[in-house]
Each structure stands twice: as C-alpha cells, then as structure tokens.
Short mmCIF file of C-alpha atoms in Angstrom, two decimals:
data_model
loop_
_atom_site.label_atom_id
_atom_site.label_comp_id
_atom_site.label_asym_id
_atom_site.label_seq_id
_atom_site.Cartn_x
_atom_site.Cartn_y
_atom_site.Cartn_z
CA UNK A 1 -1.73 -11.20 23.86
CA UNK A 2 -2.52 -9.90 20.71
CA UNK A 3 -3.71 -5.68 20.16
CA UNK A 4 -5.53 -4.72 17.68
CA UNK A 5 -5.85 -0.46 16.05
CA UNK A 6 -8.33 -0.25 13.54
CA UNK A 7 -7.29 1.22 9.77
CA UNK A 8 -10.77 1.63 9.12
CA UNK A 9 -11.21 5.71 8.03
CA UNK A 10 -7.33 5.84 8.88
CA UNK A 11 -5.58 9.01 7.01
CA UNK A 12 -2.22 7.78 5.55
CA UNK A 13 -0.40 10.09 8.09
CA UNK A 14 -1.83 8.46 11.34
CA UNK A 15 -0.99 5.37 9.17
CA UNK A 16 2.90 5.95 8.91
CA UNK A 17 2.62 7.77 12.62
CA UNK A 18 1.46 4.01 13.61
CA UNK A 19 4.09 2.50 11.18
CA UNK A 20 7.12 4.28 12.82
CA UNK A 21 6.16 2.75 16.00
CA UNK A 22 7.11 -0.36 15.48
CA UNK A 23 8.73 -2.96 13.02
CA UNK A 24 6.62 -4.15 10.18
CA UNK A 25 6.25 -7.06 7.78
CA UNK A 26 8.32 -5.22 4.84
CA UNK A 27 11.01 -3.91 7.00
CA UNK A 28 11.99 -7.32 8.47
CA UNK A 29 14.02 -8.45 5.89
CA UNK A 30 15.41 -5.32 5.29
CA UNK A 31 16.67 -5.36 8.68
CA UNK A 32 18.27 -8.69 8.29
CA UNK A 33 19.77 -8.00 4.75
CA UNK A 34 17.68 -9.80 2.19
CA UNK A 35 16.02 -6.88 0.45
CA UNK A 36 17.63 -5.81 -2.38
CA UNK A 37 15.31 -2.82 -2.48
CA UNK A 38 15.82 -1.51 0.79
CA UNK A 39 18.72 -1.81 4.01
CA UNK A 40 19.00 -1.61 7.58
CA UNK A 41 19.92 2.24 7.80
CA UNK A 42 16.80 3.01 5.79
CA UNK A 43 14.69 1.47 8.02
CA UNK A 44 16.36 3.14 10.85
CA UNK A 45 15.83 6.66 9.51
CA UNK A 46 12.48 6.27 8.56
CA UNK A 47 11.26 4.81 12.15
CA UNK A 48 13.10 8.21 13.36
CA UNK A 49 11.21 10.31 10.40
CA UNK A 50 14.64 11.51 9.37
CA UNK A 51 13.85 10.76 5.53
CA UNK A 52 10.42 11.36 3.85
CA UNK A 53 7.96 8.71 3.24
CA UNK A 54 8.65 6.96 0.20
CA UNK A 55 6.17 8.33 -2.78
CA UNK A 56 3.99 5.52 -4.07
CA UNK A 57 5.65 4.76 -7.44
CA UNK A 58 3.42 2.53 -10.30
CA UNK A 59 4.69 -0.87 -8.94
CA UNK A 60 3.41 -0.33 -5.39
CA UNK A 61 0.00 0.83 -6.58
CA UNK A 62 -0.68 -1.78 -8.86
CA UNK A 63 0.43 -4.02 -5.64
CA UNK A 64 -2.62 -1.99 -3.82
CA UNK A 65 -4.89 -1.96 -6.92
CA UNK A 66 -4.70 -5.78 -7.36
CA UNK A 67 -4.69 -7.18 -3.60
CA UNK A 68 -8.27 -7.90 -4.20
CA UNK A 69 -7.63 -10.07 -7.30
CA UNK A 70 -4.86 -11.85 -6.06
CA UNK A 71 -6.60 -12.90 -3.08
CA UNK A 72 -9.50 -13.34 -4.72
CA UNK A 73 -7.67 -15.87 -7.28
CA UNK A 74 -6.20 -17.57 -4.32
CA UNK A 75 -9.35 -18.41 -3.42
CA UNK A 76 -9.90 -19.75 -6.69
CA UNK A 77 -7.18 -21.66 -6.51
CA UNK A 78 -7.65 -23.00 -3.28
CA UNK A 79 -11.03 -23.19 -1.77
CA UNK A 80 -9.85 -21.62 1.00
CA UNK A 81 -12.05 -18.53 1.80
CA UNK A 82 -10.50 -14.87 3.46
CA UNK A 83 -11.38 -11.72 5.13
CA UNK A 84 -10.08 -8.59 5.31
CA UNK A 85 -8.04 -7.31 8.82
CA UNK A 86 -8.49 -3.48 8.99
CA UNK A 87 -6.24 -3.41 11.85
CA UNK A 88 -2.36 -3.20 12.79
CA UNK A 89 -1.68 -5.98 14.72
CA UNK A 90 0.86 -5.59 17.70
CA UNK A 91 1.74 -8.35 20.39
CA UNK A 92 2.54 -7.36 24.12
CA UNK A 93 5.45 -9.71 24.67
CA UNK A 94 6.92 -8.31 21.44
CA UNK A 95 6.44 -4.31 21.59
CA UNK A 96 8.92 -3.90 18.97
CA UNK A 97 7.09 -5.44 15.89
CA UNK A 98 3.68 -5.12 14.14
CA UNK A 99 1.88 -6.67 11.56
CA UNK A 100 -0.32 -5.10 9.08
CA UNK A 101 -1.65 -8.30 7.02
CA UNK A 102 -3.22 -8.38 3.86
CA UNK A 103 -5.68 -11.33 4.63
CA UNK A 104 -6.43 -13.85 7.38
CA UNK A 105 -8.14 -17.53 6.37
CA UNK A 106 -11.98 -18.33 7.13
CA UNK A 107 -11.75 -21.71 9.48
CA UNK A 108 -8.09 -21.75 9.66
CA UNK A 109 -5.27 -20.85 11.88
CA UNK A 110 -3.68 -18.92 8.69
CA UNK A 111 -2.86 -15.50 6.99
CA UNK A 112 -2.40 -14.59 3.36
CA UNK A 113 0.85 -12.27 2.13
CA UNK A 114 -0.79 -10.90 -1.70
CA UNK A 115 2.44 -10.12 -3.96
CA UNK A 116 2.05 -8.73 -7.70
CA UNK A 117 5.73 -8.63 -9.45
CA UNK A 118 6.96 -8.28 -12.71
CA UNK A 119 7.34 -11.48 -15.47
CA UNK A 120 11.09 -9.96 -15.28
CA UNK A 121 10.90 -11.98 -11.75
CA UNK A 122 9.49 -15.10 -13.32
CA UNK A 123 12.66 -16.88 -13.18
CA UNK A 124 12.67 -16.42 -8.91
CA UNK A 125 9.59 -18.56 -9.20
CA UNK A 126 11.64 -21.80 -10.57
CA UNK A 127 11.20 -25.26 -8.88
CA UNK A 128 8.70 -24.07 -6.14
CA UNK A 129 10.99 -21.49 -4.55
CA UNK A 130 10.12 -17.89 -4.53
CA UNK A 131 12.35 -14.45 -2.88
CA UNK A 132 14.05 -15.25 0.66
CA UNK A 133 12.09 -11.67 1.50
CA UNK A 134 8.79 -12.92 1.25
CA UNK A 135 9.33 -16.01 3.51
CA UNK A 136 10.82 -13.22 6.22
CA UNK A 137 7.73 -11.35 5.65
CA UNK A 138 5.29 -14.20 6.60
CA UNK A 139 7.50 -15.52 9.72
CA UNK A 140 7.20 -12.07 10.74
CA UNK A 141 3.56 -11.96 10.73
CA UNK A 142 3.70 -15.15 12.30
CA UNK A 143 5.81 -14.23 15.08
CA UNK A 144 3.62 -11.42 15.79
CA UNK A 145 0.23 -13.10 15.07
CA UNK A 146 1.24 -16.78 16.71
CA UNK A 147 -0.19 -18.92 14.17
CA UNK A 148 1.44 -21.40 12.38
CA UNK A 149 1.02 -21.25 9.09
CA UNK A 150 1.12 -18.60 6.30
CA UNK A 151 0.09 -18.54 2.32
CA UNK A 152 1.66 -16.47 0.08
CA UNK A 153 -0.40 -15.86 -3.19
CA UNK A 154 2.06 -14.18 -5.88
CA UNK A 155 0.32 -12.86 -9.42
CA UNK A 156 3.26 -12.49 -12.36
CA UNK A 157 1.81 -9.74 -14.61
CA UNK A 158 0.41 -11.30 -17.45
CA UNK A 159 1.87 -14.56 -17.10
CA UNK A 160 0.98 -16.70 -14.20
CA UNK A 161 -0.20 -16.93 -10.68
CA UNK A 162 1.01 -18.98 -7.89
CA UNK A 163 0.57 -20.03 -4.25
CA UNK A 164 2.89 -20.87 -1.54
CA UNK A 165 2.11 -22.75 1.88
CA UNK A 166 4.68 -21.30 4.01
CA UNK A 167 4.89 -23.12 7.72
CA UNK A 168 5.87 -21.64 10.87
CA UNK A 169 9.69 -22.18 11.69
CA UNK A 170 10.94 -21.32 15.40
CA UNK A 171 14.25 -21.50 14.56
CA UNK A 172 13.75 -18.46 12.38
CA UNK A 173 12.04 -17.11 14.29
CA UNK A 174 14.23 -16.96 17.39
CA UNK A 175 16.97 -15.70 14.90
CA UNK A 176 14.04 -12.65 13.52
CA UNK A 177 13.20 -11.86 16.75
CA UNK A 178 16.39 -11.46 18.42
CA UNK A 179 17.67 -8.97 15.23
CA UNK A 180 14.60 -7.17 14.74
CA UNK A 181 15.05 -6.74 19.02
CA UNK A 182 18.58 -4.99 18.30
CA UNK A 183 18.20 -3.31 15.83
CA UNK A 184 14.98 -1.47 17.53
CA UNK A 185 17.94 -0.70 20.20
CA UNK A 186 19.17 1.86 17.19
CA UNK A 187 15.89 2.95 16.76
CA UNK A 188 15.34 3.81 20.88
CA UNK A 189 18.76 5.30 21.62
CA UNK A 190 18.81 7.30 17.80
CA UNK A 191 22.20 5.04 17.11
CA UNK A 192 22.35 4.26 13.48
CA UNK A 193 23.28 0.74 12.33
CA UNK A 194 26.26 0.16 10.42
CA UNK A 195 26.06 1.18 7.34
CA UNK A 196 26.47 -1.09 4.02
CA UNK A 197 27.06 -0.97 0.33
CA UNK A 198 23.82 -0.44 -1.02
CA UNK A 199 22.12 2.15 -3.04
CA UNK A 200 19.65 2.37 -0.38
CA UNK A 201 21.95 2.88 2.40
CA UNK A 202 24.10 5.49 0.27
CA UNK A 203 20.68 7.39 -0.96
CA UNK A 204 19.71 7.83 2.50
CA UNK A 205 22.87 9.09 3.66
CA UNK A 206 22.68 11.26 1.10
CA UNK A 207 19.55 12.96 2.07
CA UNK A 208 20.52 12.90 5.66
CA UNK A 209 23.39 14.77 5.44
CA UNK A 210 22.01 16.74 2.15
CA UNK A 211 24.01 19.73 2.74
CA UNK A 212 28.23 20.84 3.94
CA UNK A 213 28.83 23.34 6.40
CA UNK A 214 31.63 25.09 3.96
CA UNK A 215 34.99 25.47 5.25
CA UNK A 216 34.88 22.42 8.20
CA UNK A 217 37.37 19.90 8.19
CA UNK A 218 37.31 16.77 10.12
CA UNK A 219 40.36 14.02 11.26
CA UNK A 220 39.57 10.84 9.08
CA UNK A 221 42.73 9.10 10.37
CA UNK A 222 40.70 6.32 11.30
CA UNK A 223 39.49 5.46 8.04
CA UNK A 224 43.00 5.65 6.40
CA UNK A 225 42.94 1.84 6.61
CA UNK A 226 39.42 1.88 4.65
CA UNK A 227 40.34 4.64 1.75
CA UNK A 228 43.82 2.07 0.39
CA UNK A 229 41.63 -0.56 0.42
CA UNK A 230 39.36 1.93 -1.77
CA UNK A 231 42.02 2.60 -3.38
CA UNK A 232 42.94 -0.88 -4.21
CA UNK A 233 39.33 -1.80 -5.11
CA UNK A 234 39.22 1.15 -8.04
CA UNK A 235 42.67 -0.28 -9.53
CA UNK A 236 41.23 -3.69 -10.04
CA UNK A 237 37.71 -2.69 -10.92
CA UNK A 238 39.22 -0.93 -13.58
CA UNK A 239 41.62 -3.92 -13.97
CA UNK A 240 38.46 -6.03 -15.01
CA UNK A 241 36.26 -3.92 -17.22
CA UNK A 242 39.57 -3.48 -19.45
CA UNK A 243 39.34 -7.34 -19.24
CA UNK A 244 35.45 -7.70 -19.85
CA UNK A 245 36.04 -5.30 -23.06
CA UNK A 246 38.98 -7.65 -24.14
CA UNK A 247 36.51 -10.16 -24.08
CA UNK A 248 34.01 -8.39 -25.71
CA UNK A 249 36.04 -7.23 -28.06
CA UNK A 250 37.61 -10.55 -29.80
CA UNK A 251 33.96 -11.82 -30.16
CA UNK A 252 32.54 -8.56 -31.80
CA UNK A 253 35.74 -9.28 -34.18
CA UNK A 254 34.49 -12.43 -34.88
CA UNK A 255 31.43 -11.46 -35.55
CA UNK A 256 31.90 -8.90 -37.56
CA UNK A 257 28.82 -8.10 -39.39
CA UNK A 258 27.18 -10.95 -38.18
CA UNK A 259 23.78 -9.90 -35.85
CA UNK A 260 23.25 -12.71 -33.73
CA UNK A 261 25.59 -15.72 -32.19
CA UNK A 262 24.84 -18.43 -29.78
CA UNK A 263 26.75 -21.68 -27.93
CA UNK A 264 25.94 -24.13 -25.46
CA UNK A 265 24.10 -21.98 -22.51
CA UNK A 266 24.75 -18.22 -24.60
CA UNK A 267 23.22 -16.23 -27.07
CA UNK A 268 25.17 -12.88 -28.28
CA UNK A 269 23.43 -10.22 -30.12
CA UNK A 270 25.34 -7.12 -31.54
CA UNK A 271 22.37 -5.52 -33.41
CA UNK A 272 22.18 -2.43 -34.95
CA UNK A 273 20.63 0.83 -33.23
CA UNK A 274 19.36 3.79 -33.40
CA UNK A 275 19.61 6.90 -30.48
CA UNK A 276 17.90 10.05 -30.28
CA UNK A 277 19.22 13.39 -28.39
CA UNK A 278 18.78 16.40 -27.63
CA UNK A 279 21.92 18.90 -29.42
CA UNK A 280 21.98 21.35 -26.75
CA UNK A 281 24.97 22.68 -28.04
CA UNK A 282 23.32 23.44 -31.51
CA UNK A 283 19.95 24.44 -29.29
CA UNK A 284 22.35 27.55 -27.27
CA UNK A 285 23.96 28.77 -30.02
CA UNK A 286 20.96 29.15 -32.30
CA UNK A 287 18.92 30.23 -29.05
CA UNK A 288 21.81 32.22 -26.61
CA UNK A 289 19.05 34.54 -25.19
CA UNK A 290 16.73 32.18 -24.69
CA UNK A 291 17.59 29.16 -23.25
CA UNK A 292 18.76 30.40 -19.79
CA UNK A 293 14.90 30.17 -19.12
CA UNK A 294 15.36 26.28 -19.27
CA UNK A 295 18.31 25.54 -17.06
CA UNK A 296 17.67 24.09 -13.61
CA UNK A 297 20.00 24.24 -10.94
CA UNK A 298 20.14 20.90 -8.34
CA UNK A 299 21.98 21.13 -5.35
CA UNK A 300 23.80 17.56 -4.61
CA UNK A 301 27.42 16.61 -2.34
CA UNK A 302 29.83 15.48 -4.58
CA UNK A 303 32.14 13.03 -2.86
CA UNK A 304 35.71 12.67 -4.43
CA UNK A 305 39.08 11.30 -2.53
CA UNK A 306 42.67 12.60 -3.88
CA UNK A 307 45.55 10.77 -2.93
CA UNK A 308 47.74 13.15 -1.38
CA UNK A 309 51.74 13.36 -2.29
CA UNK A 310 53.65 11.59 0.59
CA UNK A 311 55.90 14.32 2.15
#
C-alpha cells in the first residue's frame, strides 16, 4: 500500500525532517557503493542529523532550475505526457525507503528521473549506457512505487539530450532491498557502517569528530596490522610517482621545445604557461602592521602516524 505526504507549501526543514526518515532515491546507491559523490557513512550521519545538510552548490540548482525543461523536452521527445507528484511517497511493507519522484507518466504505469550533468560526463553517455547510479535511483523508485517501468530523461549542458527506458528488474531489486534493509539497521541502533576510502566518508569523519580532547590517549593495538600495511602502501605510492615522472620525464626530453605530440590513442601537450600569486612575503614586509588584520585562523585535526623505534 502506497502513502502519500504532500510537499505542497512544505518549508525545506519539514522537507529534510521527512527525508531523514527514511531512505531516498539519491541515497540508494550511495548505500550500495556506486556514488562517487557520496558513501554509506554519509548517508548514515545525515539520517541521524549528525552532519549539516549539504548547501545547495550551482550544479544542484541548475538540476532544480531545469527539471521543468528536461521533462518538458522529454515530452518532446517522446509523446509521452507527465505530471507533477508533490508528495513523498512511502510504502507500508517497506518502512525503510521513500521516494520523492520528479515526474509520473499520463496513461502509463511509469515515472520520470530528470538529470542535468555536465558535457565533461558526455563520454558516460556512449553506446546507450548511462551512470550505474541512475539505474539504482529508478529501481528504487520502483521498488517503492511498484510499477514497472521507469524513464530517465538526462540534458548534457549545451550539447545534447537523451532518454532512457529503464525496466523493472526483481533481481535488483531483491539485492536493493535487502541492503538498503541493513543498512537502516545502522541507522535504528546509531551503529555506523564500515567505513571506506572515500573523500566523502573521510570528510564526514572529519566533521564528526571535529575536535581532540587534548592529552587522551587510546590502545590502537588492534590496528597495528592496518598502519604496516599503511606503511607499505606510502613506500610504493611513492615507488610509482618516481616512476610516472621517469616516464614523464624521457618524453618532455624528447620533446624538448616541441608544444604538442601525439601516437596511436595519445596526444601530449607540454605548453607554455603563465601563473599568478599573491607575494605575501613581499605583502608583510612592506605592510608588518597591517596585515595581521587579514589572517584567519581555521581550526582542523591533523592526522600524522610516526613509526616508532623498536626497543
């Protein structure tokens, strides 16, 4: 049985009060690891309001902004009519999971996921396929809504627009429904999932645990295993940028003056450039009285590991 809350007049705070309440469309993949943008633990602490919102930055309100003409050239494209939802969309047998959709179709059992990405992103486009984290967006909605069939209308700034007619797959999901169920486990008992290594993970952390209590120590013999295999990881890392420069190296000698070069499946440019900075150096010694009024001070945790002499 499907449940409907109306958005209609809905400030942004009830929004996100709604939001936290469940698992939505955009936090599906996240949860199962295919958003590059976002992880698992960030999900988790915002569903527990443990980080701030996230500001809307220029890409997501352009995504707003232009909803209406993406779905509008879908419609163009297609024939197929739509119609607005103002509503968050929850089903009882999954109390986990919401869906906030963008359209639904007029005379068809089918929604519409609007996308607006960069012509940087083009080249995800290739051969009919488009990013793994839109197709776990629509079997989301579909798992929540019960229809079969999603479209996924995707506008390239200033270069193309497509269309996608995404089908319902139960084997997926089965699989989406069973993570998304434990991972909302985390959520309920306030256990964080494991963590990972990406930015979004480490950012979070970061603002989590934003400041030491100075002077505490704690046991980290279980992780002894984890900081040699650090360790080991930082010898070859450094191992292979020596390498990559070795590389680079021999064909900048090659080059020489020479701007541009290109091979089977390459092209090499070593152009010339030109940088502009600031000489604050210069700026406080011509200024020492003055520039005191332009220093900002940032509290951060910086995280170093020593190696420790072997008694």
């Amino acid at each position: 049985m499907i449940k409907e809350i109306s958005t209609k007049n809905m400030s942004r705070e009830e929004w996100l009060m709604h939001r936290r309440k469940a698992i939505g469309g955009s936090d599906a993949a996240a949860i199962v690891g295919l958003n590059t943008y976002s992880s698992p633990y960030e999900v988790w602490a915002d569903k527990l309001g443990l980080v701030p919102p996230k500001e809307e930055n220029e890409a997501m309100r352009i995504g707003h902004d232009l909803e209406d003409y993406v779905a509008k050239r879908f419609t163009e494209a297609t024939g197929k009519r739509v119609r607005r939802k103002n509503a968050i969309l929850y089903n009882t047998e999954i109390p986990f999971a919401h869906a906030n959709v963008d359209r639904l179709i007029i005379g068809e059992d089918a929604g519409l996921e609007c996308k607006t990405t960069s012509v940087l992103n083009l080249k995800k486009f290739r051969d009919g396929e488009f990013p793994p984290h839109y197709y776990v967006q629509c079997q989301h909605y579909m798992m929540v809504t019960g229809l079969p069939k999603w479209y996924l209308a995707v506008l390239v700034l200033g270069r193309e627009f497509l269309w996608f007619e995404i089908h319902r797959n139960e084997a997926d999901i089965v699989a989406l429904r069973q993570a998304e169920e434990a991972f909302w486990q985390h959520v309920t008992e306030e256990k964080p999932p494991e963590t990972d290594g990406s930015a979004s993970c480490s950012d979070v952390i970061d603002v989590i645990y934003d400041e030491a209590d100075p002077g505490t120590e704690a046991d980290i013999s279980p992780f002894r295993q984890m900081l040699i295999m650090r360790e080991n990881l930082m010898v070859q890392i450094s191992e292979m940028e020596e390498q990559k420069r070795a590389y680079e190296n021999e064909i900048k000698a090659f080059l020489g003056e020479t701007e541009r070069g290109i091979c089977d499946g390459y092209r090499v440019s070593w152009r010339n450039a030109e940088r502009t900075t600031f000489d604050s150096k210069k700026y406080i010694e011509e200024n020492p009285d003055d520039f005191v009024d332009y220093l900002k001070t940032t509290q951060y945790r910086s995280f170093r590991v020593t190696r420790m002499k072997e008694e």
